[in-house]
Amino acid sequence: MTAATAHLSFINLLPFEEPGTEAIAAHVERSGHGGWWADRPDSARALLVYSGPERLLRGDPRYLDPAALAPLGRGQFTAPERFLPLLGRTFTHITPWVRTVYVQHTAPRPVSPHLADWVRPLVSSDVPRFERFTARTGASASAPELPHWLTWTWGGHAELAASGFAWGAFLGPYLAAVACGYLVGRRHMDIAVATDPAFRRLDLALACVTAAADAARGAGLTPTWAASRVNLASRALAAAAGFRPVRDEVVYWTGPARAR
C-alpha cells in the first residue's frame, strides 16, 4: 500500500492520534521502517500498522487477513479484545501484560548543569560508539551482534543515529545513556531510554530524557512514555521526568505463527 492510500485508510480508523502506540502510523511514514495493511484503500474496516516489534490493530477483525499477521512473528500487539480470537488462530502463544501510558505534564526534576552539558543529539559518526554501547548494555549482552532494542522501530543503529530523534550522554569515549523517540507521530513522541550499567544512578538517563522531551515540545509534539506495571525503575524515571499516567492498557505478546 502506498503512503497516499494509507492516509485514506487511517482517516476513519485513527482519526485522532492518542498518546501511545497510535503514533506508529505516522512513525512508519517518517522512518520508512515498518508498514501497514488495510482491507481496502479508503474507508478501511480493518487496519494493521507495524514497526519493529510494535503492532497496532484497529477496526473489525473479520476483515483482517491472518496471512498479513503471520509473517510478523514474535512481537507485541496493541489491540482491542475483539482481536484475540484472530491472534489465537494465527500465533502459537499469546501473553497479555499491562503497561501504563504517560504524558509529560510537569517540568522534570533538575539535573546538575554539568550533566546536561554531556548530552547532545546523536549523529551518524556516533554509530561505532552506539555499537559499543549495545555490547555493554545488559538488554543486549546475550546477543551483542544484534541491533539495540532502542533502534528496532528505526531499522538499526545507523538509522536511529541519523534520525535526529536520539540524544546521548557522552563521557569521554563512552556513550553512557541514550534516549530517543521510539515512536514519533504527528502529535506525540513516545520516548524510550537505556543506560550502560556502569553509569546508572548518575541522572544521565534523566538528562537524556529531558533533552528528548524538550526537543519534542520544540517540534510541537507531546512527550509520552510507556512502562510495564512491574518495571519500577522505568516508572520512577517517568515520574522524575515529569510524566504522569493517563491510562493502563493491555498489550499482547505473541509467539511464532502457527504452521499452515
PDB file of C-alpha atoms in Angstrom:
ATOM      1  CA  MET A   1       0.000   0.000   0.000  1.00  0.00           C
ATOM      2  CA  THR A   2       1.339   3.452  -0.847  1.00  0.00           C
ATOM      3  CA  ALA A   3       1.630   6.298   1.651  1.00  0.00           C
ATOM      4  CA  ALA A   4      -1.260   8.114  -0.028  1.00  0.00           C
ATOM      5  CA  THR A   5      -3.674   5.193   0.218  1.00  0.00           C
ATOM      6  CA  ALA A   6      -2.503   4.505   3.773  1.00  0.00           C
ATOM      7  CA  HIS A   7      -3.542   8.023   4.765  1.00  0.00           C
ATOM      8  CA  LEU A   8      -7.039   7.332   3.426  1.00  0.00           C
ATOM      9  CA  SER A   9      -7.223   4.138   5.486  1.00  0.00           C
ATOM     10  CA  PHE A  10      -6.013   5.838   8.658  1.00  0.00           C
ATOM     11  CA  ILE A  11      -8.545   8.651   8.491  1.00  0.00           C
ATOM     12  CA  ASN A  12     -11.572   6.668   9.635  1.00  0.00           C
ATOM     13  CA  LEU A  13      -9.821   4.196  11.993  1.00  0.00           C
ATOM     14  CA  LEU A  14      -7.256   6.584  13.531  1.00  0.00           C
ATOM     15  CA  PRO A  15      -8.983   9.960  13.256  1.00  0.00           C
ATOM     16  CA  PHE A  16      -7.166  11.452  16.271  1.00  0.00           C
ATOM     17  CA  GLU A  17      -3.770  10.238  17.432  1.00  0.00           C
ATOM     18  CA  GLU A  18      -3.981   9.205  21.080  1.00  0.00           C
ATOM     19  CA  PRO A  19      -0.862   9.049  23.299  1.00  0.00           C
ATOM     20  CA  GLY A  20       0.951   5.749  22.971  1.00  0.00           C
ATOM     21  CA  THR A  21       1.154   3.213  20.179  1.00  0.00           C
ATOM     22  CA  GLU A  22      -1.121   5.125  17.792  1.00  0.00           C
ATOM     23  CA  ALA A  23       1.934   7.252  16.964  1.00  0.00           C
ATOM     24  CA  ILE A  24       3.169   4.235  14.999  1.00  0.00           C
ATOM     25  CA  ALA A  25       1.064   5.213  11.976  1.00  0.00           C
ATOM     26  CA  ALA A  26       2.963   8.458  11.362  1.00  0.00           C
ATOM     27  CA  HIS A  27       6.231   6.894  12.577  1.00  0.00           C
ATOM     28  CA  VAL A  28       6.215   4.362   9.741  1.00  0.00           C
ATOM     29  CA  GLU A  29       5.887   7.172   7.216  1.00  0.00           C
ATOM     30  CA  ARG A  30       8.576   9.259   8.941  1.00  0.00           C
ATOM     31  CA  SER A  31      11.126   6.481   9.457  1.00  0.00           C
ATOM     32  CA  GLY A  32      10.450   4.391   6.373  1.00  0.00           C
ATOM     33  CA  HIS A  33      10.668   1.337   8.621  1.00  0.00           C
ATOM     34  CA  GLY A  34       7.657  -0.925   9.007  1.00  0.00           C
ATOM     35  CA  GLY A  35       4.426  -0.971   7.075  1.00  0.00           C
ATOM     36  CA  TRP A  36       0.666  -1.190   7.097  1.00  0.00           C
ATOM     37  CA  TRP A  37      -2.153  -3.366   5.816  1.00  0.00           C
ATOM     38  CA  ALA A  38      -5.774  -2.400   5.272  1.00  0.00           C
ATOM     39  CA  ASP A  39      -8.608  -4.390   3.746  1.00  0.00           C
ATOM     40  CA  ARG A  40      -9.245  -1.589   1.253  1.00  0.00           C
ATOM     41  CA  PRO A  41      -7.561   1.724   0.388  1.00  0.00           C
ATOM     42  CA  ASP A  42     -10.309   4.024   1.644  1.00  0.00           C
ATOM     43  CA  SER A  43     -12.898   3.658   4.412  1.00  0.00           C
ATOM     44  CA  ALA A  44     -10.898   0.706   5.736  1.00  0.00           C
ATOM     45  CA  ARG A  45     -12.717  -1.724   8.006  1.00  0.00           C
ATOM     46  CA  ALA A  46      -9.543  -3.331   9.446  1.00  0.00           C
ATOM     47  CA  LEU A  47      -6.072  -1.875   9.845  1.00  0.00           C
ATOM     48  CA  LEU A  48      -2.668  -3.256  10.826  1.00  0.00           C
ATOM     49  CA  VAL A  49       0.333  -0.962  11.334  1.00  0.00           C
ATOM     50  CA  TYR A  50       3.728  -2.309  12.408  1.00  0.00           C
ATOM     51  CA  SER A  51       7.307  -1.199  13.037  1.00  0.00           C
ATOM     52  CA  GLY A  52       9.888  -3.427  14.680  1.00  0.00           C
ATOM     53  CA  PRO A  53       8.110  -5.477  17.373  1.00  0.00           C
ATOM     54  CA  GLU A  54       5.284  -2.939  17.738  1.00  0.00           C
ATOM     55  CA  ARG A  55       1.956  -3.760  16.093  1.00  0.00           C
ATOM     56  CA  LEU A  56      -1.307  -1.809  16.203  1.00  0.00           C
ATOM     57  CA  LEU A  57      -4.680  -3.291  15.236  1.00  0.00           C
ATOM     58  CA  ARG A  58      -7.863  -1.320  14.734  1.00  0.00           C
ATOM     59  CA  GLY A  59     -11.262  -1.902  13.190  1.00  0.00           C
ATOM     60  CA  ASP A  60     -13.170  -5.141  12.652  1.00  0.00           C
ATOM     61  CA  PRO A  61     -11.111  -8.362  12.840  1.00  0.00           C
ATOM     62  CA  ARG A  62     -13.497 -10.084  10.409  1.00  0.00           C
ATOM     63  CA  TYR A  63     -11.882  -8.090   7.617  1.00  0.00           C
ATOM     64  CA  LEU A  64      -8.259  -8.711   8.614  1.00  0.00           C
ATOM     65  CA  ASP A  65      -6.422 -11.387   6.672  1.00  0.00           C
ATOM     66  CA  PRO A  66      -4.438 -13.702   9.033  1.00  0.00           C
ATOM     67  CA  ALA A  67      -1.874 -14.002   6.266  1.00  0.00           C
ATOM     68  CA  ALA A  68      -0.978 -10.364   6.936  1.00  0.00           C
ATOM     69  CA  LEU A  69      -0.229 -11.133  10.617  1.00  0.00           C
ATOM     70  CA  ALA A  70       1.637 -14.433  10.410  1.00  0.00           C
ATOM     71  CA  PRO A  71       4.850 -13.140   8.748  1.00  0.00           C
ATOM     72  CA  LEU A  72       5.335 -10.658  11.609  1.00  0.00           C
ATOM     73  CA  GLY A  73       6.243 -13.480  14.013  1.00  0.00           C
ATOM     74  CA  ARG A  74       7.104 -12.573  17.586  1.00  0.00           C
ATOM     75  CA  GLY A  75       6.139  -9.122  18.847  1.00  0.00           C
ATOM     76  CA  GLN A  76       3.541  -7.186  20.787  1.00  0.00           C
ATOM     77  CA  PHE A  77       0.100  -6.138  19.657  1.00  0.00           C
ATOM     78  CA  THR A  78      -1.867  -3.188  20.956  1.00  0.00           C
ATOM     79  CA  ALA A  79      -5.399  -4.196  20.060  1.00  0.00           C
ATOM     80  CA  PRO A  80      -8.952  -4.349  21.429  1.00  0.00           C
ATOM     81  CA  GLU A  81     -10.045  -7.677  22.958  1.00  0.00           C
ATOM     82  CA  ARG A  82     -12.140  -8.480  19.901  1.00  0.00           C
ATOM     83  CA  PHE A  83      -8.896  -9.294  18.047  1.00  0.00           C
ATOM     84  CA  LEU A  84      -7.908 -12.066  20.498  1.00  0.00           C
ATOM     85  CA  PRO A  85      -9.585 -14.939  18.603  1.00  0.00           C
ATOM     86  CA  LEU A  86      -7.778 -13.858  15.426  1.00  0.00           C
ATOM     87  CA  LEU A  87      -4.431 -13.672  17.238  1.00  0.00           C
ATOM     88  CA  GLY A  88      -5.087 -17.091  18.774  1.00  0.00           C
ATOM     89  CA  ARG A  89      -5.691 -18.618  15.334  1.00  0.00           C
ATOM     90  CA  THR A  90      -2.534 -17.007  13.969  1.00  0.00           C
ATOM     91  CA  PHE A  91       0.096 -17.486  16.716  1.00  0.00           C
ATOM     92  CA  THR A  92       1.102 -20.370  18.985  1.00  0.00           C
ATOM     93  CA  HIS A  93       1.346 -18.241  22.143  1.00  0.00           C
ATOM     94  CA  ILE A  94      -0.332 -15.076  23.424  1.00  0.00           C
ATOM     95  CA  THR A  95       0.808 -13.477  26.675  1.00  0.00           C
ATOM     96  CA  PRO A  96      -1.067 -10.400  27.950  1.00  0.00           C
ATOM     97  CA  TRP A  97       0.641  -7.805  30.112  1.00  0.00           C
ATOM     98  CA  VAL A  98      -0.420  -4.417  31.378  1.00  0.00           C
ATOM     99  CA  ARG A  99       1.521  -1.263  30.723  1.00  0.00           C
ATOM    100  CA  THR A 100       0.843   2.324  31.689  1.00  0.00           C
ATOM    101  CA  VAL A 101       0.854   5.183  29.203  1.00  0.00           C
ATOM    102  CA  TYR A 102       2.186   8.516  30.496  1.00  0.00           C
ATOM    103  CA  VAL A 103       2.160  12.101  29.230  1.00  0.00           C
ATOM    104  CA  GLN A 104       4.612  14.742  30.383  1.00  0.00           C
ATOM    105  CA  HIS A 105       2.624  17.242  32.454  1.00  0.00           C
ATOM    106  CA  THR A 106       5.227  18.944  34.643  1.00  0.00           C
ATOM    107  CA  ALA A 107       8.843  20.047  34.448  1.00  0.00           C
ATOM    108  CA  PRO A 108      11.456  17.324  35.033  1.00  0.00           C
ATOM    109  CA  ARG A 109      13.465  17.202  38.222  1.00  0.00           C
ATOM    110  CA  PRO A 110      16.530  19.375  37.569  1.00  0.00           C
ATOM    111  CA  VAL A 111      19.876  17.666  36.988  1.00  0.00           C
ATOM    112  CA  SER A 112      23.323  19.094  37.635  1.00  0.00           C
ATOM    113  CA  PRO A 113      24.281  21.603  34.918  1.00  0.00           C
ATOM    114  CA  HIS A 114      27.454  19.703  34.026  1.00  0.00           C
ATOM    115  CA  LEU A 115      25.376  16.564  33.319  1.00  0.00           C
ATOM    116  CA  ALA A 116      23.250  18.440  30.827  1.00  0.00           C
ATOM    117  CA  ASP A 117      26.437  19.601  29.120  1.00  0.00           C
ATOM    118  CA  TRP A 118      27.337  15.962  28.415  1.00  0.00           C
ATOM    119  CA  VAL A 119      24.116  15.397  26.447  1.00  0.00           C
ATOM    120  CA  ARG A 120      23.851  16.071  22.733  1.00  0.00           C
ATOM    121  CA  PRO A 121      21.983  14.677  19.695  1.00  0.00           C
ATOM    122  CA  LEU A 122      23.391  11.543  18.133  1.00  0.00           C
ATOM    123  CA  VAL A 123      24.811  11.835  14.609  1.00  0.00           C
ATOM    124  CA  SER A 124      25.926   9.286  12.042  1.00  0.00           C
ATOM    125  CA  SER A 125      29.538   9.345  13.219  1.00  0.00           C
ATOM    126  CA  ASP A 126      28.369   8.084  16.643  1.00  0.00           C
ATOM    127  CA  VAL A 127      27.462   4.631  15.280  1.00  0.00           C
ATOM    128  CA  PRO A 128      30.712   2.960  16.492  1.00  0.00           C
ATOM    129  CA  ARG A 129      30.083   4.311  19.997  1.00  0.00           C
ATOM    130  CA  PHE A 130      26.489   3.137  19.784  1.00  0.00           C
ATOM    131  CA  GLU A 131      27.654  -0.351  18.844  1.00  0.00           C
ATOM    132  CA  ARG A 132      29.986  -0.449  21.851  1.00  0.00           C
ATOM    133  CA  PHE A 133      27.075   0.788  23.985  1.00  0.00           C
ATOM    134  CA  THR A 134      24.965  -2.092  22.645  1.00  0.00           C
ATOM    135  CA  ALA A 135      27.617  -4.629  23.630  1.00  0.00           C
ATOM    136  CA  ARG A 136      27.797  -3.210  27.166  1.00  0.00           C
ATOM    137  CA  THR A 137      24.060  -2.823  27.761  1.00  0.00           C
ATOM    138  CA  GLY A 138      22.524  -5.651  29.750  1.00  0.00           C
ATOM    139  CA  ALA A 139      19.486  -5.987  27.498  1.00  0.00           C
ATOM    140  CA  SER A 140      21.743  -6.905  24.587  1.00  0.00           C
ATOM    141  CA  ALA A 141      24.651  -8.589  26.346  1.00  0.00           C
ATOM    142  CA  SER A 142      23.477 -12.075  25.365  1.00  0.00           C
ATOM    143  CA  ALA A 143      23.408 -11.105  21.677  1.00  0.00           C
ATOM    144  CA  PRO A 144      25.631  -8.043  21.195  1.00  0.00           C
ATOM    145  CA  GLU A 145      25.738  -8.569  17.442  1.00  0.00           C
ATOM    146  CA  LEU A 146      22.032  -7.673  17.199  1.00  0.00           C
ATOM    147  CA  PRO A 147      20.744  -4.085  16.964  1.00  0.00           C
ATOM    148  CA  HIS A 148      19.916  -2.462  20.278  1.00  0.00           C
ATOM    149  CA  TRP A 149      16.206  -2.598  21.115  1.00  0.00           C
ATOM    150  CA  LEU A 150      16.045   1.212  21.035  1.00  0.00           C
ATOM    151  CA  THR A 151      16.666   1.018  17.280  1.00  0.00           C
ATOM    152  CA  TRP A 152      14.073  -1.615  16.404  1.00  0.00           C
ATOM    153  CA  THR A 153      11.490   0.912  15.220  1.00  0.00           C
ATOM    154  CA  TRP A 154      14.095   2.710  13.106  1.00  0.00           C
ATOM    155  CA  GLY A 155      15.759  -0.241  11.425  1.00  0.00           C
ATOM    156  CA  GLY A 156      19.171  -0.213  13.099  1.00  0.00           C
ATOM    157  CA  HIS A 157      21.922   1.813  14.740  1.00  0.00           C
ATOM    158  CA  ALA A 158      22.792   3.931  11.715  1.00  0.00           C
ATOM    159  CA  GLU A 159      19.162   4.813  11.048  1.00  0.00           C
ATOM    160  CA  LEU A 160      18.486   5.930  14.614  1.00  0.00           C
ATOM    161  CA  ALA A 161      21.738   7.893  14.854  1.00  0.00           C
ATOM    162  CA  ALA A 162      20.856   9.773  11.656  1.00  0.00           C
ATOM    163  CA  SER A 163      17.189  10.269  12.525  1.00  0.00           C
ATOM    164  CA  GLY A 164      17.538  13.480  14.545  1.00  0.00           C
ATOM    165  CA  PHE A 165      15.434  11.880  17.314  1.00  0.00           C
ATOM    166  CA  ALA A 166      18.119  10.407  19.599  1.00  0.00           C
ATOM    167  CA  TRP A 167      20.146  12.051  22.369  1.00  0.00           C
ATOM    168  CA  GLY A 168      23.114  10.589  24.209  1.00  0.00           C
ATOM    169  CA  ALA A 169      25.190  11.330  27.301  1.00  0.00           C
ATOM    170  CA  PHE A 170      28.860  11.155  26.322  1.00  0.00           C
ATOM    171  CA  LEU A 171      31.538  10.651  28.967  1.00  0.00           C
ATOM    172  CA  GLY A 172      34.868  10.776  27.229  1.00  0.00           C
ATOM    173  CA  PRO A 173      34.962   7.835  24.792  1.00  0.00           C
ATOM    174  CA  TYR A 174      31.821   6.277  26.253  1.00  0.00           C
ATOM    175  CA  LEU A 175      28.203   6.633  25.255  1.00  0.00           C
ATOM    176  CA  ALA A 176      26.691   6.211  28.708  1.00  0.00           C
ATOM    177  CA  ALA A 177      22.946   6.659  28.110  1.00  0.00           C
ATOM    178  CA  VAL A 178      20.583   7.157  25.182  1.00  0.00           C
ATOM    179  CA  ALA A 179      17.028   8.475  24.972  1.00  0.00           C
ATOM    180  CA  CYS A 180      15.137   8.531  21.696  1.00  0.00           C
ATOM    181  CA  GLY A 181      11.818   8.960  20.020  1.00  0.00           C
ATOM    182  CA  TYR A 182      10.877   5.296  19.886  1.00  0.00           C
ATOM    183  CA  LEU A 183       7.674   6.200  18.036  1.00  0.00           C
ATOM    184  CA  VAL A 184       7.444   9.688  16.546  1.00  0.00           C
ATOM    185  CA  GLY A 185       3.915  10.565  15.489  1.00  0.00           C
ATOM    186  CA  ARG A 186       2.094  13.644  14.269  1.00  0.00           C
ATOM    187  CA  ARG A 187       1.060  14.798  17.746  1.00  0.00           C
ATOM    188  CA  HIS A 188       3.146  12.717  20.163  1.00  0.00           C
ATOM    189  CA  MET A 189       6.648  11.355  20.615  1.00  0.00           C
ATOM    190  CA  ASP A 190       6.932   8.195  22.694  1.00  0.00           C
ATOM    191  CA  ILE A 191      10.312   8.258  24.448  1.00  0.00           C
ATOM    192  CA  ALA A 192      12.473   5.246  25.323  1.00  0.00           C
ATOM    193  CA  VAL A 193      15.779   5.200  27.199  1.00  0.00           C
ATOM    194  CA  ALA A 194      18.641   2.853  28.045  1.00  0.00           C
ATOM    195  CA  THR A 195      21.734   3.278  30.240  1.00  0.00           C
ATOM    196  CA  ASP A 196      25.069   1.487  30.334  1.00  0.00           C
ATOM    197  CA  PRO A 197      25.030  -0.449  33.652  1.00  0.00           C
ATOM    198  CA  ALA A 198      28.383   1.109  34.594  1.00  0.00           C
ATOM    199  CA  PHE A 199      26.825   4.582  34.565  1.00  0.00           C
ATOM    200  CA  ARG A 200      23.498   4.080  36.292  1.00  0.00           C
ATOM    201  CA  ARG A 201      22.251   6.204  39.212  1.00  0.00           C
ATOM    202  CA  LEU A 202      24.070   9.280  37.899  1.00  0.00           C
ATOM    203  CA  ASP A 203      20.982  11.023  36.465  1.00  0.00           C
ATOM    204  CA  LEU A 204      22.343  10.533  32.946  1.00  0.00           C
ATOM    205  CA  ALA A 205      19.154   8.834  31.766  1.00  0.00           C
ATOM    206  CA  LEU A 206      17.103  11.693  33.212  1.00  0.00           C
ATOM    207  CA  ALA A 207      19.325  14.235  31.451  1.00  0.00           C
ATOM    208  CA  CYS A 208      18.844  12.412  28.122  1.00  0.00           C
ATOM    209  CA  VAL A 209      15.077  12.079  28.591  1.00  0.00           C
ATOM    210  CA  THR A 210      14.862  15.782  29.450  1.00  0.00           C
ATOM    211  CA  ALA A 211      16.718  16.668  26.239  1.00  0.00           C
ATOM    212  CA  ALA A 212      14.449  14.382  24.200  1.00  0.00           C
ATOM    213  CA  ALA A 213      11.273  15.807  25.758  1.00  0.00           C
ATOM    214  CA  ASP A 214      12.445  19.397  25.238  1.00  0.00           C
ATOM    215  CA  ALA A 215      13.160  18.676  21.584  1.00  0.00           C
ATOM    216  CA  ALA A 216       9.767  17.014  21.167  1.00  0.00           C
ATOM    217  CA  ARG A 217       7.969  20.048  22.555  1.00  0.00           C
ATOM    218  CA  GLY A 218      10.102  22.291  20.361  1.00  0.00           C
ATOM    219  CA  ALA A 219       8.820  20.322  17.373  1.00  0.00           C
ATOM    220  CA  GLY A 220       5.207  20.691  18.508  1.00  0.00           C
ATOM    221  CA  LEU A 221       4.947  17.122  19.838  1.00  0.00           C
ATOM    222  CA  THR A 222       3.732  15.982  23.253  1.00  0.00           C
ATOM    223  CA  PRO A 223       6.245  13.694  25.014  1.00  0.00           C
ATOM    224  CA  THR A 224       4.799  10.343  26.091  1.00  0.00           C
ATOM    225  CA  TRP A 225       6.127   7.284  27.905  1.00  0.00           C
ATOM    226  CA  ALA A 226       5.110   3.641  28.338  1.00  0.00           C
ATOM    227  CA  ALA A 227       6.114   1.312  31.170  1.00  0.00           C
ATOM    228  CA  SER A 228       5.079  -2.089  32.449  1.00  0.00           C
ATOM    229  CA  ARG A 229       3.440  -2.095  35.866  1.00  0.00           C
ATOM    230  CA  VAL A 230       6.305  -4.191  37.200  1.00  0.00           C
ATOM    231  CA  ASN A 231       9.099  -2.023  35.773  1.00  0.00           C
ATOM    232  CA  LEU A 232       9.613   0.111  38.851  1.00  0.00           C
ATOM    233  CA  ALA A 233      12.795   1.734  37.537  1.00  0.00           C
ATOM    234  CA  SER A 234      11.054   2.948  34.383  1.00  0.00           C
ATOM    235  CA  ARG A 235       8.092   4.242  36.365  1.00  0.00           C
ATOM    236  CA  ALA A 236      10.386   6.107  38.766  1.00  0.00           C
ATOM    237  CA  LEU A 237      12.274   7.695  35.873  1.00  0.00           C
ATOM    238  CA  ALA A 238       8.997   8.718  34.250  1.00  0.00           C
ATOM    239  CA  ALA A 239       7.928  10.461  37.461  1.00  0.00           C
ATOM    240  CA  ALA A 240      11.303  12.226  37.776  1.00  0.00           C
ATOM    241  CA  ALA A 241      10.970  13.431  34.180  1.00  0.00           C
ATOM    242  CA  GLY A 242       7.538  14.963  34.825  1.00  0.00           C
ATOM    243  CA  PHE A 243       5.392  12.259  33.221  1.00  0.00           C
ATOM    244  CA  ARG A 244       2.033  11.382  34.732  1.00  0.00           C
ATOM    245  CA  PRO A 245      -0.092   8.301  33.966  1.00  0.00           C
ATOM    246  CA  VAL A 246      -3.118   8.769  31.729  1.00  0.00           C
ATOM    247  CA  ARG A 247      -4.303   5.163  31.258  1.00  0.00           C
ATOM    248  CA  ASP A 248      -3.448   1.485  31.530  1.00  0.00           C
ATOM    249  CA  GLU A 249      -3.651  -0.759  28.501  1.00  0.00           C
ATOM    250  CA  VAL A 250      -3.268  -4.473  27.817  1.00  0.00           C
ATOM    251  CA  VAL A 251      -0.589  -5.480  25.308  1.00  0.00           C
ATOM    252  CA  TYR A 252      -0.414  -8.968  23.817  1.00  0.00           C
ATOM    253  CA  TRP A 253       2.959 -10.618  23.235  1.00  0.00           C
ATOM    254  CA  THR A 254       2.657 -13.246  20.524  1.00  0.00           C
ATOM    255  CA  GLY A 255       4.820 -16.258  19.809  1.00  0.00           C
ATOM    256  CA  PRO A 256       5.690 -17.672  16.406  1.00  0.00           C
ATOM    257  CA  ALA A 257       2.996 -18.129  13.787  1.00  0.00           C
ATOM    258  CA  ARG A 258       1.204 -21.434  13.604  1.00  0.00           C
ATOM    259  CA  ALA A 259       2.263 -23.756  10.815  1.00  0.00           C
ATOM    260  CA  ARG A 260      -0.100 -23.667   7.878  1.00  0.00           C
TER     261      ARG A 260
END
